[in-house]
mmCIF file of C-alpha atoms (C1' of nucleotides) in Angstrom:
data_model
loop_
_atom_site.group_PDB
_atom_site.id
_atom_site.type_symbol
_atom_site.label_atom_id
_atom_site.label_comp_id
_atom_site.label_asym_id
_atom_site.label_seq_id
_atom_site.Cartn_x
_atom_site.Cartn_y
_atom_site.Cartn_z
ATOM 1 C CA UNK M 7 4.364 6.272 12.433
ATOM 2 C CA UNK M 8 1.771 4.127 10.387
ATOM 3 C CA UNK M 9 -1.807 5.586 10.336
ATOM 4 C CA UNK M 10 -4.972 4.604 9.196
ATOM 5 C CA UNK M 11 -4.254 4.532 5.625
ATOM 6 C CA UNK M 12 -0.264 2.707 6.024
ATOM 7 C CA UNK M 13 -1.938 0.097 8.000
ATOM 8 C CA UNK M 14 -4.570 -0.452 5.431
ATOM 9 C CA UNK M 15 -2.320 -0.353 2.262
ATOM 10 C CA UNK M 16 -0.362 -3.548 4.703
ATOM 11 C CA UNK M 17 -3.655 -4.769 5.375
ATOM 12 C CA UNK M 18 -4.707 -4.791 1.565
ATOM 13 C CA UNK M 19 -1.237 -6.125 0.638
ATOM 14 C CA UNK M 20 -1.501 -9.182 3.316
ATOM 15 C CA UNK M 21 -5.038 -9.976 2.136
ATOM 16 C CA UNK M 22 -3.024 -10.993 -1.303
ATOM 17 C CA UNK M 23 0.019 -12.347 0.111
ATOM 18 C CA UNK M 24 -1.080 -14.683 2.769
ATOM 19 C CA UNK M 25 -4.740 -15.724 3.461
ATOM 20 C CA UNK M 26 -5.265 -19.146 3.599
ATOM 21 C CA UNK M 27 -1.767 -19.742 4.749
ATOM 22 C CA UNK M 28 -0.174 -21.900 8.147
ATOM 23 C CA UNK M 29 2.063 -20.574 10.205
ATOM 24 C CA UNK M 30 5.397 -22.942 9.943
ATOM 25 C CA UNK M 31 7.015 -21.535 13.017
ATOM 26 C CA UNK M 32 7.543 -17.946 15.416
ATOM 27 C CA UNK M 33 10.790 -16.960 15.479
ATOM 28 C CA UNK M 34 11.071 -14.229 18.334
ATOM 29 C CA UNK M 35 14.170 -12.233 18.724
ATOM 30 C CA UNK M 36 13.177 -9.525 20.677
ATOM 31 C CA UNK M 37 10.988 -9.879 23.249
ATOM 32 C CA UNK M 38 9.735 -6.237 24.206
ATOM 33 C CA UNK M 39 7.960 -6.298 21.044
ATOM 34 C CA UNK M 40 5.296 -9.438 21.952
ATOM 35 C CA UNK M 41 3.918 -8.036 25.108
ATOM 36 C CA UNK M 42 0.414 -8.951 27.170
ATOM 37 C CA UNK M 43 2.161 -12.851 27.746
ATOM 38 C CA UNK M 44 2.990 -14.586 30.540
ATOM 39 C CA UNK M 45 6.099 -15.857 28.721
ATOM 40 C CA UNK M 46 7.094 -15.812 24.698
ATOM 41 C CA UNK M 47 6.504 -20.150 24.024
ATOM 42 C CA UNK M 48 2.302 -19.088 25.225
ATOM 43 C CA UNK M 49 1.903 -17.002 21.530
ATOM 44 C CA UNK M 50 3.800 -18.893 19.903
ATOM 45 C CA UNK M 51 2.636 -22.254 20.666
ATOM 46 C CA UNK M 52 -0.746 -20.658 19.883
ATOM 47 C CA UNK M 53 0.265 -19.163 16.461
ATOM 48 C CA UNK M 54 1.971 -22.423 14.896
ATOM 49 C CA UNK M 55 0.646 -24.375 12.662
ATOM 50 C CA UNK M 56 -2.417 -22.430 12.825
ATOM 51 C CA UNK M 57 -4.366 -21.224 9.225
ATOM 52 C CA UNK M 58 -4.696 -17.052 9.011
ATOM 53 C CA UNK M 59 -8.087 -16.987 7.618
ATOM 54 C CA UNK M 60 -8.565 -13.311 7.099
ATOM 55 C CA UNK M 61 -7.075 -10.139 8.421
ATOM 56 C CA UNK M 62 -8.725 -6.945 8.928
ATOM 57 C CA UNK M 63 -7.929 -3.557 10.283
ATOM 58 C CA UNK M 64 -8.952 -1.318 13.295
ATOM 59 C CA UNK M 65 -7.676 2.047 13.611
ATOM 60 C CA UNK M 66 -3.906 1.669 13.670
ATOM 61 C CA UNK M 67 -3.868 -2.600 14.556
ATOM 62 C CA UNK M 68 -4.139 -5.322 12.403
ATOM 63 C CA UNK M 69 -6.043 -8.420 13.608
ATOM 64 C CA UNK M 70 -4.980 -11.438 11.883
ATOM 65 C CA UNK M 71 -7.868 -14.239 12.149
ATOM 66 C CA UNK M 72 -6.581 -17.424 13.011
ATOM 67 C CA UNK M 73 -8.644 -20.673 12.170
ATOM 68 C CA UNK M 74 -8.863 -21.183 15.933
ATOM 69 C CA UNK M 75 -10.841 -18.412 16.157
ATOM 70 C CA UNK M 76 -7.637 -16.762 18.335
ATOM 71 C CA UNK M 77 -6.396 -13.478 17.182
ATOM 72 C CA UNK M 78 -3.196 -12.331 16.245
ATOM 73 C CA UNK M 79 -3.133 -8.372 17.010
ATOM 74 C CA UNK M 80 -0.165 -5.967 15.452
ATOM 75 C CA UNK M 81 0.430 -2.651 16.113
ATOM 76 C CA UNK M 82 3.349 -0.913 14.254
ATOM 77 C CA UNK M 83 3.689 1.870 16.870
ATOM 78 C CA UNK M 84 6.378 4.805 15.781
ATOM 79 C CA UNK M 85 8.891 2.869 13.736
ATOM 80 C CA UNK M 86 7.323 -0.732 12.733
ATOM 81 C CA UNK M 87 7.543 -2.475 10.063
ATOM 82 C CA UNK M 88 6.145 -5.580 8.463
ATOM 83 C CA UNK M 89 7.850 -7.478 5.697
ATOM 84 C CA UNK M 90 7.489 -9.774 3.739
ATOM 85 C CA UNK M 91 10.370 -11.767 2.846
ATOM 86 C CA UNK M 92 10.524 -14.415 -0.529
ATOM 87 C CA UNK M 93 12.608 -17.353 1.529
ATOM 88 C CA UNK M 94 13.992 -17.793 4.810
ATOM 89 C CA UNK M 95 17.590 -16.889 3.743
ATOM 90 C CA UNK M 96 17.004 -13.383 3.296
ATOM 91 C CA UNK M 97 19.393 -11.828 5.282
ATOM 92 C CA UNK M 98 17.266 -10.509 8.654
ATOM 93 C CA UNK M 99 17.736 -6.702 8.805
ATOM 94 C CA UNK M 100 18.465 -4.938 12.374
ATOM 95 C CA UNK M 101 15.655 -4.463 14.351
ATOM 96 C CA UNK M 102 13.928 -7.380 12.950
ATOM 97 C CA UNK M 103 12.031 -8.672 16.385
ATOM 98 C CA UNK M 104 9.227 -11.345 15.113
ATOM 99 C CA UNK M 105 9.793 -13.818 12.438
ATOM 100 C CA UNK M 106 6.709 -16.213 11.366
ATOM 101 C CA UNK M 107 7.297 -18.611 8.904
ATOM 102 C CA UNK M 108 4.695 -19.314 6.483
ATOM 103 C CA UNK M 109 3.967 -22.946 5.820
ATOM 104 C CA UNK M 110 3.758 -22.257 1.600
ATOM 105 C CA UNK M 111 7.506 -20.762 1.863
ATOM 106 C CA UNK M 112 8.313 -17.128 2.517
ATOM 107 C CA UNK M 113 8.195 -15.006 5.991
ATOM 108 C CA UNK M 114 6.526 -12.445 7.500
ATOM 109 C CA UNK M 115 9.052 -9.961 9.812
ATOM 110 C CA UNK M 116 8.521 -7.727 12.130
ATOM 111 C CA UNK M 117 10.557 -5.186 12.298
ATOM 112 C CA UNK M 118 10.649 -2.091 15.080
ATOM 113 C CA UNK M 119 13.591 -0.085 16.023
ATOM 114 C CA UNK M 120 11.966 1.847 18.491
ATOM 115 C CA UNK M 121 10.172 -0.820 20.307
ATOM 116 C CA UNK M 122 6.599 1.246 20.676
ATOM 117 C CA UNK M 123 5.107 -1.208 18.546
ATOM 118 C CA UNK M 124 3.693 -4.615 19.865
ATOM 119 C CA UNK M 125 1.991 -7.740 18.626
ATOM 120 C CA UNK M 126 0.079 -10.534 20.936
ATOM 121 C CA UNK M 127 -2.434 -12.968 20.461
ATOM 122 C CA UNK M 128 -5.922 -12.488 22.047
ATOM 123 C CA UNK M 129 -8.418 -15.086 22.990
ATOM 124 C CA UNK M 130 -11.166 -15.146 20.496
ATOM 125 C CA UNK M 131 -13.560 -11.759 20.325
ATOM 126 C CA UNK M 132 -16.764 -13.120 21.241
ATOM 127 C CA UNK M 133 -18.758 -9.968 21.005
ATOM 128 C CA UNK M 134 -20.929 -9.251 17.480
ATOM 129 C CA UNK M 135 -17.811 -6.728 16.241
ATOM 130 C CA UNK M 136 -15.370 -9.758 16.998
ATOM 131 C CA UNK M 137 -13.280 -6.872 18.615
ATOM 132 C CA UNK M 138 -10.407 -8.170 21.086
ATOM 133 C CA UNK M 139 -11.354 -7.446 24.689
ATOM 134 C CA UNK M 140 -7.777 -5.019 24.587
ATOM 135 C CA UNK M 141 -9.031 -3.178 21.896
ATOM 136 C CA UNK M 142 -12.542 -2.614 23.345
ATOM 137 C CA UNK M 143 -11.776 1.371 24.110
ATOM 138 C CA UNK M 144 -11.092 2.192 20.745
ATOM 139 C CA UNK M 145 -13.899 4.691 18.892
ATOM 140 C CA UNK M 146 -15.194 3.751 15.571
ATOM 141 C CA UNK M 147 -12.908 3.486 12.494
ATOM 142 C CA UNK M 148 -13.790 6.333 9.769
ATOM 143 C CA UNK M 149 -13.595 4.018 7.002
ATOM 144 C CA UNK M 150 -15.058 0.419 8.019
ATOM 145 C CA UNK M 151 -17.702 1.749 10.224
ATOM 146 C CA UNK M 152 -19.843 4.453 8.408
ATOM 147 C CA UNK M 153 -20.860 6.411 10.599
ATOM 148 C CA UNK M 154 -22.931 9.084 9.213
ATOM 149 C CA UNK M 155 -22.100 12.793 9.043
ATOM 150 C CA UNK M 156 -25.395 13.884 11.962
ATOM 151 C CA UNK M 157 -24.247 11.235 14.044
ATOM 152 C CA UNK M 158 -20.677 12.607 13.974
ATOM 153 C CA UNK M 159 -21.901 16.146 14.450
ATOM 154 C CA UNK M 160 -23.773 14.608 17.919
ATOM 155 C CA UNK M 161 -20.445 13.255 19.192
ATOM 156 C CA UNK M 162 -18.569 16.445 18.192
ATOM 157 C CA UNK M 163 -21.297 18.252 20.141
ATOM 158 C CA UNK M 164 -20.908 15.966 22.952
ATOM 159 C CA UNK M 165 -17.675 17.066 23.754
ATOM 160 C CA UNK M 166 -15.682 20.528 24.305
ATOM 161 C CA UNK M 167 -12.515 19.214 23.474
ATOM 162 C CA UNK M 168 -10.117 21.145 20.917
ATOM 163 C CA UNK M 169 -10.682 19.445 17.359
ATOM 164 C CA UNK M 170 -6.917 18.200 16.624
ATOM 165 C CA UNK M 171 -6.632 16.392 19.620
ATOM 166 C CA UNK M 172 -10.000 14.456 19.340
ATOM 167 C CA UNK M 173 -9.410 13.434 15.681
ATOM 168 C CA UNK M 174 -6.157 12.153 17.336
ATOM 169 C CA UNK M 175 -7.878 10.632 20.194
ATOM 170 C CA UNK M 176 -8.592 6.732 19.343
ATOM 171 C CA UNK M 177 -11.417 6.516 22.006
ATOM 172 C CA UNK M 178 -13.178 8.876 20.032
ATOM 173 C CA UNK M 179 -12.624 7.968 16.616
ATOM 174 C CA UNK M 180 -9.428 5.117 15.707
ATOM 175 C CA UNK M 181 -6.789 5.406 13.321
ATOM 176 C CA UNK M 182 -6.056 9.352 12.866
ATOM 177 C CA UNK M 183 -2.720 10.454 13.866
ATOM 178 C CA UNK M 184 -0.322 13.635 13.606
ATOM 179 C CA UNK M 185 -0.120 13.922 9.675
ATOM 180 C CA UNK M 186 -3.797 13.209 8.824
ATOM 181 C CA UNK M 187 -5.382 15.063 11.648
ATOM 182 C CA UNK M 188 -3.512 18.436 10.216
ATOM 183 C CA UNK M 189 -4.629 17.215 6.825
ATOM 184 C CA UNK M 190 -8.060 16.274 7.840
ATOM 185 C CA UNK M 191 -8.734 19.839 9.289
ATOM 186 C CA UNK M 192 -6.618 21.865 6.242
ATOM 187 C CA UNK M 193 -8.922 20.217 3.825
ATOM 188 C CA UNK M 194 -12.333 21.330 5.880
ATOM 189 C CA UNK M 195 -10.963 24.615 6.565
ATOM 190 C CA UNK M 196 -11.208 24.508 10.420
ATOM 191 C CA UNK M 197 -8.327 25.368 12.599
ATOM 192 C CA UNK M 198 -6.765 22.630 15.250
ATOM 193 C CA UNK M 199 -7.511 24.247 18.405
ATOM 194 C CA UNK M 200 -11.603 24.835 17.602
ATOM 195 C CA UNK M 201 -13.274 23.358 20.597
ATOM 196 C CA UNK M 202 -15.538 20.486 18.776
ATOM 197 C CA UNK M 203 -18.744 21.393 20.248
ATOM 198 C CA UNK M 204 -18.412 25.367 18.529
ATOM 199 C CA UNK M 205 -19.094 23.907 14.974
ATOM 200 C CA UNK M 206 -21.706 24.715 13.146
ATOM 201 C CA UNK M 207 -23.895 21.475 10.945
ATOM 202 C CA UNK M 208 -22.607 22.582 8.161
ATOM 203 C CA UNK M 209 -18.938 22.634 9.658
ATOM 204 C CA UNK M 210 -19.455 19.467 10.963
ATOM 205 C CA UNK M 211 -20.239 17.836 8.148
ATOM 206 C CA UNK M 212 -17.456 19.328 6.065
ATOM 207 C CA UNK M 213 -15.346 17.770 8.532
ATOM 208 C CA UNK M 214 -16.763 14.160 8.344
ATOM 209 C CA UNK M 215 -16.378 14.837 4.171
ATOM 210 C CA UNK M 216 -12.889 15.509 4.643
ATOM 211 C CA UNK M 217 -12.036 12.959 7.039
ATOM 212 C CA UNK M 218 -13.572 10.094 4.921
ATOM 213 C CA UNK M 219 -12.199 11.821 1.381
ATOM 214 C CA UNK M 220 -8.624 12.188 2.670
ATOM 215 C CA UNK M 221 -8.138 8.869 3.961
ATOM 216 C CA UNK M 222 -9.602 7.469 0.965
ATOM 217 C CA UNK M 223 -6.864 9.516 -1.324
ATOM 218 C CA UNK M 224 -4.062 8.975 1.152
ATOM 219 C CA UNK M 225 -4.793 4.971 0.621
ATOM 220 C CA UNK M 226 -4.416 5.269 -3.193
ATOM 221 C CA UNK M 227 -1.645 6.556 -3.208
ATOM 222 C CA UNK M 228 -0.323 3.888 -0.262
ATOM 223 C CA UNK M 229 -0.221 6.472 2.667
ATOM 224 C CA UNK M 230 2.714 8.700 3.356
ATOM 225 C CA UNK M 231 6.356 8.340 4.131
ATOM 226 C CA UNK M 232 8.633 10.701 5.706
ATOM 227 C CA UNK M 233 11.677 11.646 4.851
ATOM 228 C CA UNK M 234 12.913 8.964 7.712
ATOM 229 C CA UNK M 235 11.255 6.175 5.126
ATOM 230 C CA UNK M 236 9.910 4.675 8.518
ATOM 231 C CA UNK M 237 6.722 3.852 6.562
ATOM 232 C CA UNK M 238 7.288 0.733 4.470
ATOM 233 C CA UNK M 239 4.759 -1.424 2.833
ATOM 234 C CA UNK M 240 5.550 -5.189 3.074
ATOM 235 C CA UNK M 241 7.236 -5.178 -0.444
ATOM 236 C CA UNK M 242 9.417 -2.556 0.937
ATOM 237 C CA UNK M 243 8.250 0.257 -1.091
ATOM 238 C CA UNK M 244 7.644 3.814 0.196
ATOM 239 C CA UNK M 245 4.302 5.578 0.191
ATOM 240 C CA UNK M 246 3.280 8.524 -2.401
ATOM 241 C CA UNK M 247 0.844 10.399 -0.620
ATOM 242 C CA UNK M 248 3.284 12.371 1.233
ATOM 243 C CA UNK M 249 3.469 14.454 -2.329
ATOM 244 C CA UNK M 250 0.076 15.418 -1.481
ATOM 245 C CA UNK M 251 0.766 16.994 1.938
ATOM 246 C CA UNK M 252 -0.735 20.646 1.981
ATOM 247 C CA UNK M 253 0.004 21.257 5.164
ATOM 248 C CA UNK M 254 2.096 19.029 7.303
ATOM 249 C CA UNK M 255 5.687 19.470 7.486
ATOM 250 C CA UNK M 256 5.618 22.480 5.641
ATOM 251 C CA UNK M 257 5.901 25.184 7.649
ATOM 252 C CA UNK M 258 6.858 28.648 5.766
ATOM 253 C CA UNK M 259 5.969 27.513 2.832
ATOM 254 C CA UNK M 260 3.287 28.845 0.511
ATOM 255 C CA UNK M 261 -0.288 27.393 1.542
ATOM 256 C CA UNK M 262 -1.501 26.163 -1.728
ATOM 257 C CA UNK M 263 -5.007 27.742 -1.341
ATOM 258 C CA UNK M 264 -4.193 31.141 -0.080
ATOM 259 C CA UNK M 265 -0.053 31.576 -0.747
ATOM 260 C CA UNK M 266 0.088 32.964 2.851
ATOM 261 C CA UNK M 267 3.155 30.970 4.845
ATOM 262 C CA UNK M 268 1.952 27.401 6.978
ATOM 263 C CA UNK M 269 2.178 28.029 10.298
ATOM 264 C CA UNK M 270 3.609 25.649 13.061
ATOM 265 C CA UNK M 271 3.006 25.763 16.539
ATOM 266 C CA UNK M 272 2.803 22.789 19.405
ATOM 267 C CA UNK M 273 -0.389 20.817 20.465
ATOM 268 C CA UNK M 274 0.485 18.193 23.439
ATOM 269 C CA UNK M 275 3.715 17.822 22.260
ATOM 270 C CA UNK M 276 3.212 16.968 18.792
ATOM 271 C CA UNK M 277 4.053 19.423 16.037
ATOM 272 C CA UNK M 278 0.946 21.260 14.607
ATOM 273 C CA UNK M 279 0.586 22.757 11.069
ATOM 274 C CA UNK M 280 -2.353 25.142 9.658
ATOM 275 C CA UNK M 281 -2.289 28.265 7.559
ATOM 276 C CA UNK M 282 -4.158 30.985 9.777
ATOM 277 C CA UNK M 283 -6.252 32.471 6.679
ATOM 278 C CA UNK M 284 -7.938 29.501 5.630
ATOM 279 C CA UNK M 285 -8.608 27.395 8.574
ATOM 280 C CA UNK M 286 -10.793 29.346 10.756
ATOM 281 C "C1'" DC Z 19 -13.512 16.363 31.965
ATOM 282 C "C1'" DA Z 20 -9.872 18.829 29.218
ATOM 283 C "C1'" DG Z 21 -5.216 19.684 28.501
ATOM 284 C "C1'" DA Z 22 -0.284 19.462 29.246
ATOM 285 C "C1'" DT Z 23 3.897 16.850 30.293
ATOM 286 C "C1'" DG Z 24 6.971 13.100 30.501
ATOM 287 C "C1'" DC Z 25 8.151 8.546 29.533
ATOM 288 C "C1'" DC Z 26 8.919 4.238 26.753
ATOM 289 C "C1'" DC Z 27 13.147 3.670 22.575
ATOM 290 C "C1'" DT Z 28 16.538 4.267 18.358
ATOM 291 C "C1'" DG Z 29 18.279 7.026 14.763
ATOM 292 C "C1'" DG Z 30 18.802 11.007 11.786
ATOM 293 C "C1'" DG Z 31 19.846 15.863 11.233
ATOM 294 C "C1'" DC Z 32 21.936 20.014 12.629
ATOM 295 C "C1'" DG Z 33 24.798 23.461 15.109
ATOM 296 C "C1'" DC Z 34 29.105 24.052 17.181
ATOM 297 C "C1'" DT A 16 34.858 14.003 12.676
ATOM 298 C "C1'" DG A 17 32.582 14.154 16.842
ATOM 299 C "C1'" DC A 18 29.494 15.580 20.517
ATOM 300 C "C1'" DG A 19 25.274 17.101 22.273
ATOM 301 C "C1'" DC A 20 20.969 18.581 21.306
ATOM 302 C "C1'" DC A 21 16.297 18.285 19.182
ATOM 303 C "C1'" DC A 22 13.145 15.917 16.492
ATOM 304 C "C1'" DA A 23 10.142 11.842 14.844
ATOM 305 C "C1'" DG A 24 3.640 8.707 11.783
ATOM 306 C "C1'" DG A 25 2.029 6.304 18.989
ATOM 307 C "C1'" DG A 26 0.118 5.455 23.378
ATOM 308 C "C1'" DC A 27 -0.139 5.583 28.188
ATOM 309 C "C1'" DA A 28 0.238 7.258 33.075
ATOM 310 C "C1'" DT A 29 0.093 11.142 35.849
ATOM 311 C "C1'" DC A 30 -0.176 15.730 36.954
ATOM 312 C "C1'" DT A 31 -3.048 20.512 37.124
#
DNA sequence: CAGATGCCCTGGGCGC
DNA sequence: TGCGCCCAGGGCATCT
């Protein structure tokens, strides 16, 4: 579910909420969602009474920062959630997998009723990036890494790969999913199957614009949430950017540039939205 | 290498 | 109401 810009409105939201803080206690209730352990007391005995001293964001994961240099990685998959909860008797909703204690009162939960999502601790990132070694194949993140727009037309050029699925790809670059990749190319006018080494400079760098600008504006307006409300922030409160949707989920209705009807058609399995006219 | 498919899961919506 | 489909923000393995 979460992309880029739901991961970094959580991100933003646990930077206020609980930096600085020790972890009481781990609380897990279901154990398919902390994978990558030998057994569930080895994160856990490595998460409590620990200090988070910062968390930051790749792509779709969170890395919490621990003061023992140990990393606590989240990844909200389809249907995660991560919530933040006042006391500890808060009634724990269904689904609710991970509980951590928090040693100033209050809880973090995790929440996941599809079980994609997963959360482990990795041994501290030694390399300059401080990147866990199990997130080493992801590509570079549109927003903290700036990569610049004749660099990005090289590694479109690079490859002959049709655009939508390597905006999607998280080798290539990390944190674009379904919604935002149809976005992303709607707003530079290019059309999902356009093999990525076709583009013209100019169409190249129209692309980076619009990558960088939408993900930006989808942020404000704390990312999107479907009509499923899978997409919670840790407050509980729904996204606004799914207002702003011009094409996704809209098939038949009016593009707002042209009028003509959105069109909808399948790209490895996932649903794919474009108006023919204007994305070319 | 590029692309398609199926799987991991639960839940909501829709047609019958 | 109920049943059986199909669909869903992700990611990975395995085919052609």
């Amino acid at each position: 579910m979460p992309e880029l810009p739901e991961v970094e409105t959580i991100r933003r939201e646990l930077d206020k909420e609980i930096i600085g803080r020790k972890i009481k206690s781990v609380e897990i209730l279901g154990s398919r969602s902390v994978r990558r352990h030998e057994s569930p007391s080895e994160p856990v005995a490595r998460l409590q009474g620990k200090k988070i001293v910062q968390v930051r964001r790749l792509g779709k994961y969170l890395l919490f920062d621990l003061d023992t240099k140990d990393i606590l990685v989240i990844h909200l998959g389809m249907s995660g959630q991560l919530l933040r909860a006042k006391g500890t008797k808060e009634p724990v909703a269904e689904h609710t997998h991970v509980i951590i204690t928090l040693s100033q009162g209050g809880q973090l939960r995790f929440l996941d009723p599809r079980t994609f999502g997963e959360m482990f601790v990795s041994d501290p990132a030694e390399n300059a990036r401080r990147i866990p070694t199990q997130l080493a194949h992801l590509g570079f993140d549109p927003l903290s890494d700036q990569i610049g727009w004749i660099r990005f037309a090289a590694m479109l050029s690079s490859r002959k790969t049709q655009l939508k699925a390597l905006l999607m790809d998280q080798e290539f670059v990390a944190g674009i999913g379904n919604i935002y990749s149809d976005e992303i190319l709607f707003a530079s006018g290019l059309r999902y199957d356009r093999l990525s080494n076709s583009l013209s400079p100019q169409e190249a760098r129209r692309l980076h614009r619009s990558m960088i600008e939408l993900l930006n504006d989808a942020i404000q307006m704390h990312g999107s949430s479907l009509a499923d409300d899978a997409y919670k922030d840790i407050y509980g409160e729904s996204g606004e950017f799914q207002g702003q949707h011009r094409v996704y989920n809209r098939e038949g209705l009016p593009c707002p540039r042209c009028k003509r009807k959105i069109m909808r058609t399948k790209l490895a399995g996932r649903s794919t939205f474009y108006c023919a006219h204007c994305q070319l």
